[in-house]
mmCIF file of C-alpha atoms in Angstrom:
data_model
loop_
_atom_site.group_PDB
_atom_site.id
_atom_site.type_symbol
_atom_site.label_atom_id
_atom_site.label_comp_id
_atom_site.label_asym_id
_atom_site.label_seq_id
_atom_site.Cartn_x
_atom_site.Cartn_y
_atom_site.Cartn_z
ATOM 1 C CA UNK A 1 0.000 0.000 0.000
ATOM 2 C CA UNK A 2 2.805 2.434 0.894
ATOM 3 C CA UNK A 3 4.593 1.658 -2.362
ATOM 4 C CA UNK A 4 1.390 2.254 -4.330
ATOM 5 C CA UNK A 5 0.874 5.614 -2.631
ATOM 6 C CA UNK A 6 4.489 6.563 -3.337
ATOM 7 C CA UNK A 7 4.089 5.672 -7.019
ATOM 8 C CA UNK A 8 0.889 7.736 -7.235
ATOM 9 C CA UNK A 9 2.612 10.708 -5.604
ATOM 10 C CA UNK A 10 5.541 10.441 -8.002
ATOM 11 C CA UNK A 11 3.156 10.248 -10.945
ATOM 12 C CA UNK A 12 1.269 13.288 -9.664
ATOM 13 C CA UNK A 13 4.520 15.236 -9.272
ATOM 14 C CA UNK A 14 5.603 14.272 -12.793
ATOM 15 C CA UNK A 15 2.270 15.440 -14.258
ATOM 16 C CA UNK A 16 2.446 18.714 -12.333
ATOM 17 C CA UNK A 17 6.025 19.286 -13.474
ATOM 18 C CA UNK A 18 5.044 18.559 -17.095
ATOM 19 C CA UNK A 19 2.145 20.998 -16.876
ATOM 20 C CA UNK A 20 4.393 23.737 -15.504
ATOM 21 C CA UNK A 21 7.034 23.036 -18.171
ATOM 22 C CA UNK A 22 4.443 23.149 -20.973
ATOM 23 C CA UNK A 23 2.993 26.373 -19.587
ATOM 24 C CA UNK A 24 6.439 28.001 -19.554
ATOM 25 C CA UNK A 25 7.190 26.779 -23.071
ATOM 26 C CA UNK A 26 4.074 28.511 -24.373
ATOM 27 C CA UNK A 27 6.010 31.763 -23.994
ATOM 28 C CA UNK A 28 8.788 30.388 -26.248
ATOM 29 C CA UNK A 29 6.880 28.937 -29.227
ATOM 30 C CA UNK A 30 9.885 29.125 -31.558
ATOM 31 C CA UNK A 31 12.461 27.980 -29.043
ATOM 32 C CA UNK A 32 14.168 25.548 -31.460
ATOM 33 C CA UNK A 33 13.437 27.317 -34.733
ATOM 34 C CA UNK A 34 15.809 30.200 -34.086
ATOM 35 C CA UNK A 35 18.848 27.897 -34.177
ATOM 36 C CA UNK A 36 20.978 28.013 -37.343
ATOM 37 C CA UNK A 37 20.263 24.528 -38.690
ATOM 38 C CA UNK A 38 22.975 24.661 -41.324
ATOM 39 C CA UNK A 39 25.450 25.258 -38.539
ATOM 40 C CA UNK A 40 23.822 22.542 -36.427
ATOM 41 C CA UNK A 41 24.196 19.951 -39.203
ATOM 42 C CA UNK A 42 27.839 20.906 -39.644
ATOM 43 C CA UNK A 43 28.500 20.515 -35.913
ATOM 44 C CA UNK A 44 26.690 17.178 -35.821
ATOM 45 C CA UNK A 45 28.790 15.804 -38.687
ATOM 46 C CA UNK A 46 32.009 16.871 -36.975
ATOM 47 C CA UNK A 47 30.957 15.211 -33.719
ATOM 48 C CA UNK A 48 30.018 12.017 -35.577
ATOM 49 C CA UNK A 49 33.455 11.991 -37.142
ATOM 50 C CA UNK A 50 35.064 12.013 -33.716
ATOM 51 C CA UNK A 51 32.636 9.412 -32.365
ATOM 52 C CA UNK A 52 33.114 7.023 -35.289
ATOM 53 C CA UNK A 53 35.896 5.153 -33.461
ATOM 54 C CA UNK A 54 35.513 3.783 -29.949
ATOM 55 C CA UNK A 55 38.386 3.981 -27.494
ATOM 56 C CA UNK A 56 38.529 0.182 -27.127
ATOM 57 C CA UNK A 57 38.887 -0.294 -30.882
ATOM 58 C CA UNK A 58 42.211 -2.086 -31.525
ATOM 59 C CA UNK A 59 42.515 -0.167 -34.795
ATOM 60 C CA UNK A 60 42.273 3.235 -33.088
ATOM 61 C CA UNK A 61 44.942 5.395 -34.716
ATOM 62 C CA UNK A 62 46.711 8.553 -33.540
ATOM 63 C CA UNK A 63 44.679 10.593 -36.033
ATOM 64 C CA UNK A 64 41.469 9.106 -34.565
ATOM 65 C CA UNK A 65 42.501 10.468 -31.170
ATOM 66 C CA UNK A 66 42.975 13.908 -32.705
ATOM 67 C CA UNK A 67 39.502 13.679 -34.281
ATOM 68 C CA UNK A 68 38.015 12.842 -30.874
ATOM 69 C CA UNK A 69 39.730 15.866 -29.361
ATOM 70 C CA UNK A 70 38.498 18.132 -32.163
ATOM 71 C CA UNK A 71 34.965 16.728 -31.839
ATOM 72 C CA UNK A 72 34.997 17.433 -28.108
ATOM 73 C CA UNK A 73 35.806 21.076 -28.830
ATOM 74 C CA UNK A 74 32.839 21.101 -31.224
ATOM 75 C CA UNK A 75 30.629 19.928 -28.321
ATOM 76 C CA UNK A 76 31.763 22.998 -26.373
ATOM 77 C CA UNK A 77 30.872 25.142 -29.383
ATOM 78 C CA UNK A 78 27.426 23.536 -29.398
ATOM 79 C CA UNK A 79 26.984 24.307 -25.701
ATOM 80 C CA UNK A 80 27.858 27.958 -26.358
ATOM 81 C CA UNK A 81 25.205 28.103 -29.095
ATOM 82 C CA UNK A 82 22.618 26.727 -26.663
ATOM 83 C CA UNK A 83 23.797 29.171 -23.982
ATOM 84 C CA UNK A 84 23.135 32.094 -26.343
ATOM 85 C CA UNK A 85 19.665 30.856 -27.328
ATOM 86 C CA UNK A 86 16.235 30.858 -25.684
ATOM 87 C CA UNK A 87 16.759 27.169 -24.955
ATOM 88 C CA UNK A 88 19.149 28.100 -22.144
ATOM 89 C CA UNK A 89 16.422 30.166 -20.451
ATOM 90 C CA UNK A 90 14.190 27.111 -20.202
ATOM 91 C CA UNK A 91 16.983 24.740 -19.177
ATOM 92 C CA UNK A 92 18.000 27.058 -16.343
ATOM 93 C CA UNK A 93 14.568 28.164 -15.132
ATOM 94 C CA UNK A 94 12.872 24.793 -15.447
ATOM 95 C CA UNK A 95 15.655 22.423 -14.408
ATOM 96 C CA UNK A 96 13.722 21.154 -11.358
ATOM 97 C CA UNK A 97 10.603 20.411 -13.419
ATOM 98 C CA UNK A 98 12.676 18.862 -16.206
ATOM 99 C CA UNK A 99 14.301 16.480 -13.717
ATOM 100 C CA UNK A 100 10.868 15.473 -12.378
ATOM 101 C CA UNK A 101 9.670 14.795 -15.927
ATOM 102 C CA UNK A 102 12.808 12.737 -16.525
ATOM 103 C CA UNK A 103 11.917 10.596 -13.518
ATOM 104 C CA UNK A 104 8.817 9.594 -15.462
ATOM 105 C CA UNK A 105 11.106 8.219 -18.195
ATOM 106 C CA UNK A 106 9.663 10.585 -20.785
ATOM 107 C CA UNK A 107 12.581 10.139 -23.160
ATOM 108 C CA UNK A 108 11.923 10.309 -26.938
ATOM 109 C CA UNK A 109 12.243 6.867 -28.546
ATOM 110 C CA UNK A 110 14.470 8.290 -31.249
ATOM 111 C CA UNK A 111 17.145 9.042 -28.627
ATOM 112 C CA UNK A 112 17.926 5.319 -28.525
ATOM 113 C CA UNK A 113 18.692 5.535 -32.260
ATOM 114 C CA UNK A 114 20.992 8.535 -31.874
ATOM 115 C CA UNK A 115 23.167 6.913 -29.194
ATOM 116 C CA UNK A 116 23.209 3.429 -27.654
ATOM 117 C CA UNK A 117 20.687 2.518 -24.961
ATOM 118 C CA UNK A 118 23.505 2.009 -22.465
ATOM 119 C CA UNK A 119 24.898 5.482 -23.168
ATOM 120 C CA UNK A 120 21.406 6.977 -22.948
ATOM 121 C CA UNK A 121 20.672 5.235 -19.646
ATOM 122 C CA UNK A 122 23.933 6.518 -18.158
ATOM 123 C CA UNK A 123 23.260 10.102 -19.258
ATOM 124 C CA UNK A 124 19.657 10.006 -17.999
ATOM 125 C CA UNK A 125 20.713 8.665 -14.610
ATOM 126 C CA UNK A 126 23.364 11.349 -14.284
ATOM 127 C CA UNK A 127 20.921 14.117 -15.281
ATOM 128 C CA UNK A 128 18.484 12.864 -12.633
ATOM 129 C CA UNK A 129 21.164 13.006 -9.946
ATOM 130 C CA UNK A 130 23.093 16.179 -10.761
ATOM 131 C CA UNK A 131 22.120 19.499 -12.334
ATOM 132 C CA UNK A 132 25.047 21.377 -13.925
ATOM 133 C CA UNK A 133 23.045 23.988 -15.823
ATOM 134 C CA UNK A 134 24.590 26.878 -13.883
ATOM 135 C CA UNK A 135 27.887 26.023 -15.607
ATOM 136 C CA UNK A 136 26.224 26.921 -18.906
ATOM 137 C CA UNK A 137 26.231 30.601 -17.945
ATOM 138 C CA UNK A 138 30.026 30.781 -18.007
ATOM 139 C CA UNK A 139 30.878 28.384 -20.819
ATOM 140 C CA UNK A 140 32.920 29.637 -23.771
ATOM 141 C CA UNK A 141 35.524 28.346 -26.211
ATOM 142 C CA UNK A 142 38.226 28.868 -23.590
ATOM 143 C CA UNK A 143 36.450 26.823 -20.911
ATOM 144 C CA UNK A 144 38.815 23.900 -21.386
ATOM 145 C CA UNK A 145 42.542 23.770 -20.664
ATOM 146 C CA UNK A 146 43.666 22.550 -24.080
ATOM 147 C CA UNK A 147 47.325 22.299 -23.105
ATOM 148 C CA UNK A 148 46.539 19.950 -20.227
ATOM 149 C CA UNK A 149 44.322 17.812 -22.442
ATOM 150 C CA UNK A 150 46.984 17.677 -25.127
ATOM 151 C CA UNK A 151 49.429 16.414 -22.519
ATOM 152 C CA UNK A 152 46.997 13.643 -21.529
ATOM 153 C CA UNK A 153 46.418 12.677 -25.147
ATOM 154 C CA UNK A 154 50.114 13.075 -25.977
ATOM 155 C CA UNK A 155 49.351 15.237 -28.985
ATOM 156 C CA UNK A 156 52.554 16.170 -30.788
ATOM 157 C CA UNK A 157 53.241 19.912 -30.606
ATOM 158 C CA UNK A 158 55.398 19.752 -33.738
ATOM 159 C CA UNK A 159 52.687 18.018 -35.721
ATOM 160 C CA UNK A 160 49.279 18.451 -34.026
ATOM 161 C CA UNK A 161 47.634 16.028 -36.458
ATOM 162 C CA UNK A 162 49.729 13.135 -35.157
ATOM 163 C CA UNK A 163 49.826 11.605 -31.682
ATOM 164 C CA UNK A 164 52.155 8.824 -30.527
ATOM 165 C CA UNK A 165 50.941 5.272 -30.995
ATOM 166 C CA UNK A 166 49.837 3.738 -27.668
ATOM 167 C CA UNK A 167 52.588 1.116 -27.935
ATOM 168 C CA UNK A 168 55.086 3.978 -27.641
ATOM 169 C CA UNK A 169 53.577 5.189 -24.356
ATOM 170 C CA UNK A 170 54.341 4.127 -20.814
ATOM 171 C CA UNK A 171 51.563 2.341 -18.862
ATOM 172 C CA UNK A 172 50.908 5.558 -16.934
ATOM 173 C CA UNK A 173 50.674 7.598 -20.152
ATOM 174 C CA UNK A 174 48.264 5.053 -21.664
ATOM 175 C CA UNK A 175 46.128 5.205 -18.526
ATOM 176 C CA UNK A 176 45.997 9.012 -18.615
ATOM 177 C CA UNK A 177 45.085 9.007 -22.297
ATOM 178 C CA UNK A 178 42.361 6.400 -21.732
ATOM 179 C CA UNK A 179 40.895 8.455 -18.884
ATOM 180 C CA UNK A 180 40.689 11.591 -21.045
ATOM 181 C CA UNK A 181 39.233 9.687 -24.012
ATOM 182 C CA UNK A 182 36.538 8.075 -21.846
ATOM 183 C CA UNK A 183 35.430 11.479 -20.600
ATOM 184 C CA UNK A 184 35.466 13.012 -24.082
ATOM 185 C CA UNK A 185 33.443 10.142 -25.518
ATOM 186 C CA UNK A 186 30.770 10.903 -22.921
ATOM 187 C CA UNK A 187 30.717 14.468 -24.271
ATOM 188 C CA UNK A 188 30.425 13.237 -27.872
ATOM 189 C CA UNK A 189 27.403 11.058 -27.033
ATOM 190 C CA UNK A 190 25.881 14.044 -25.256
ATOM 191 C CA UNK A 191 26.617 16.297 -28.220
ATOM 192 C CA UNK A 192 24.943 13.937 -30.676
ATOM 193 C CA UNK A 193 21.903 13.704 -28.391
ATOM 194 C CA UNK A 194 21.713 17.498 -28.178
ATOM 195 C CA UNK A 195 22.051 17.994 -31.937
ATOM 196 C CA UNK A 196 19.444 15.329 -32.655
ATOM 197 C CA UNK A 197 16.807 16.808 -30.379
ATOM 198 C CA UNK A 198 17.368 20.414 -31.387
ATOM 199 C CA UNK A 199 17.175 19.268 -35.001
ATOM 200 C CA UNK A 200 13.865 17.535 -34.323
ATOM 201 C CA UNK A 201 12.592 20.886 -33.109
ATOM 202 C CA UNK A 202 12.288 21.847 -36.763
ATOM 203 C CA UNK A 203 9.272 19.521 -36.907
ATOM 204 C CA UNK A 204 7.508 21.344 -34.104
ATOM 205 C CA UNK A 205 5.242 23.136 -36.566
ATOM 206 C CA UNK A 206 4.110 19.806 -38.035
ATOM 207 C CA UNK A 207 3.979 17.458 -35.063
ATOM 208 C CA UNK A 208 2.442 18.010 -31.645
ATOM 209 C CA UNK A 209 3.442 14.740 -29.976
ATOM 210 C CA UNK A 210 6.374 12.340 -30.038
ATOM 211 C CA UNK A 211 6.676 8.701 -28.960
ATOM 212 C CA UNK A 212 8.729 8.266 -25.792
ATOM 213 C CA UNK A 213 10.079 5.149 -24.122
ATOM 214 C CA UNK A 214 6.921 4.959 -21.994
ATOM 215 C CA UNK A 215 4.278 7.048 -23.756
ATOM 216 C CA UNK A 216 3.313 6.894 -27.456
ATOM 217 C CA UNK A 217 1.863 10.423 -27.433
ATOM 218 C CA UNK A 218 4.066 12.603 -25.253
ATOM 219 C CA UNK A 219 4.051 16.394 -25.940
ATOM 220 C CA UNK A 220 6.752 17.081 -28.535
ATOM 221 C CA UNK A 221 8.534 20.189 -27.244
ATOM 222 C CA UNK A 222 8.795 19.081 -23.587
ATOM 223 C CA UNK A 223 10.165 15.764 -24.827
ATOM 224 C CA UNK A 224 12.824 17.502 -26.907
ATOM 225 C CA UNK A 225 13.645 19.863 -24.043
ATOM 226 C CA UNK A 226 14.170 17.022 -21.566
ATOM 227 C CA UNK A 227 16.583 15.261 -23.921
ATOM 228 C CA UNK A 228 18.381 18.509 -24.733
ATOM 229 C CA UNK A 229 18.790 18.963 -20.986
ATOM 230 C CA UNK A 230 20.282 15.462 -20.729
ATOM 231 C CA UNK A 231 22.698 16.195 -23.579
ATOM 232 C CA UNK A 232 23.873 19.592 -22.344
ATOM 233 C CA UNK A 233 24.205 18.277 -18.796
ATOM 234 C CA UNK A 234 26.427 15.495 -20.153
ATOM 235 C CA UNK A 235 28.657 17.937 -22.036
ATOM 236 C CA UNK A 236 29.014 20.099 -18.935
ATOM 237 C CA UNK A 237 29.787 17.032 -16.840
ATOM 238 C CA UNK A 238 32.566 16.001 -19.230
ATOM 239 C CA UNK A 239 33.955 19.531 -19.174
ATOM 240 C CA UNK A 240 33.966 19.513 -15.368
ATOM 241 C CA UNK A 241 35.644 16.092 -15.262
ATOM 242 C CA UNK A 242 38.351 17.107 -17.755
ATOM 243 C CA UNK A 243 39.099 20.332 -15.935
ATOM 244 C CA UNK A 244 39.394 18.359 -12.679
ATOM 245 C CA UNK A 245 41.985 15.957 -14.056
ATOM 246 C CA UNK A 246 45.126 16.198 -11.904
#
């Protein structure tokens, strides 16, 4: 009985949070349409290029590592674009309601086609537990210490397009590189999720609902906002983790 009451209360809170989020979004009817979609497509392609190789791939080459690094910087550029848009207003003002909606697993089904279900689950769980949206206010292209990251990745200063093969690194250097690559790959998954959902916003004038993992007719814009929140939160988390590397 207690569990049933708890579930009903959680459901009630989720519905209330969704109502408040929808009400706030009514004041931003074109929230996604003001994004430069040509630029968004370009950013998405660059991120995909960096995410095309996984860090446990035995054929991962030095140039692949450089592509991952470049794609991570593109994710920061994406976050800056969101920061300067109306989307940021909603993400910041409605973060509590967005997290409550997330607890109802209102995640667009298409998200599981943009990134793997395991990656999506990890990002959702993190977004439910930690809100980093305040970091968005200060983010810019200089938010990352590139020199420190280059030292972790062992990027060659004489030829920045080439990094030493892992067989040429000490065990400690390989461990440091792996740590940085793991964090950056989290950012790339988050960047793809963000690009995908902002891109879907272009359909907002045609569609009113979107299938989610638990609801076949969930309101479109709140669904896209919740996943954009997940993506941006993931990028900010990766940025925080990289800046906290010793």
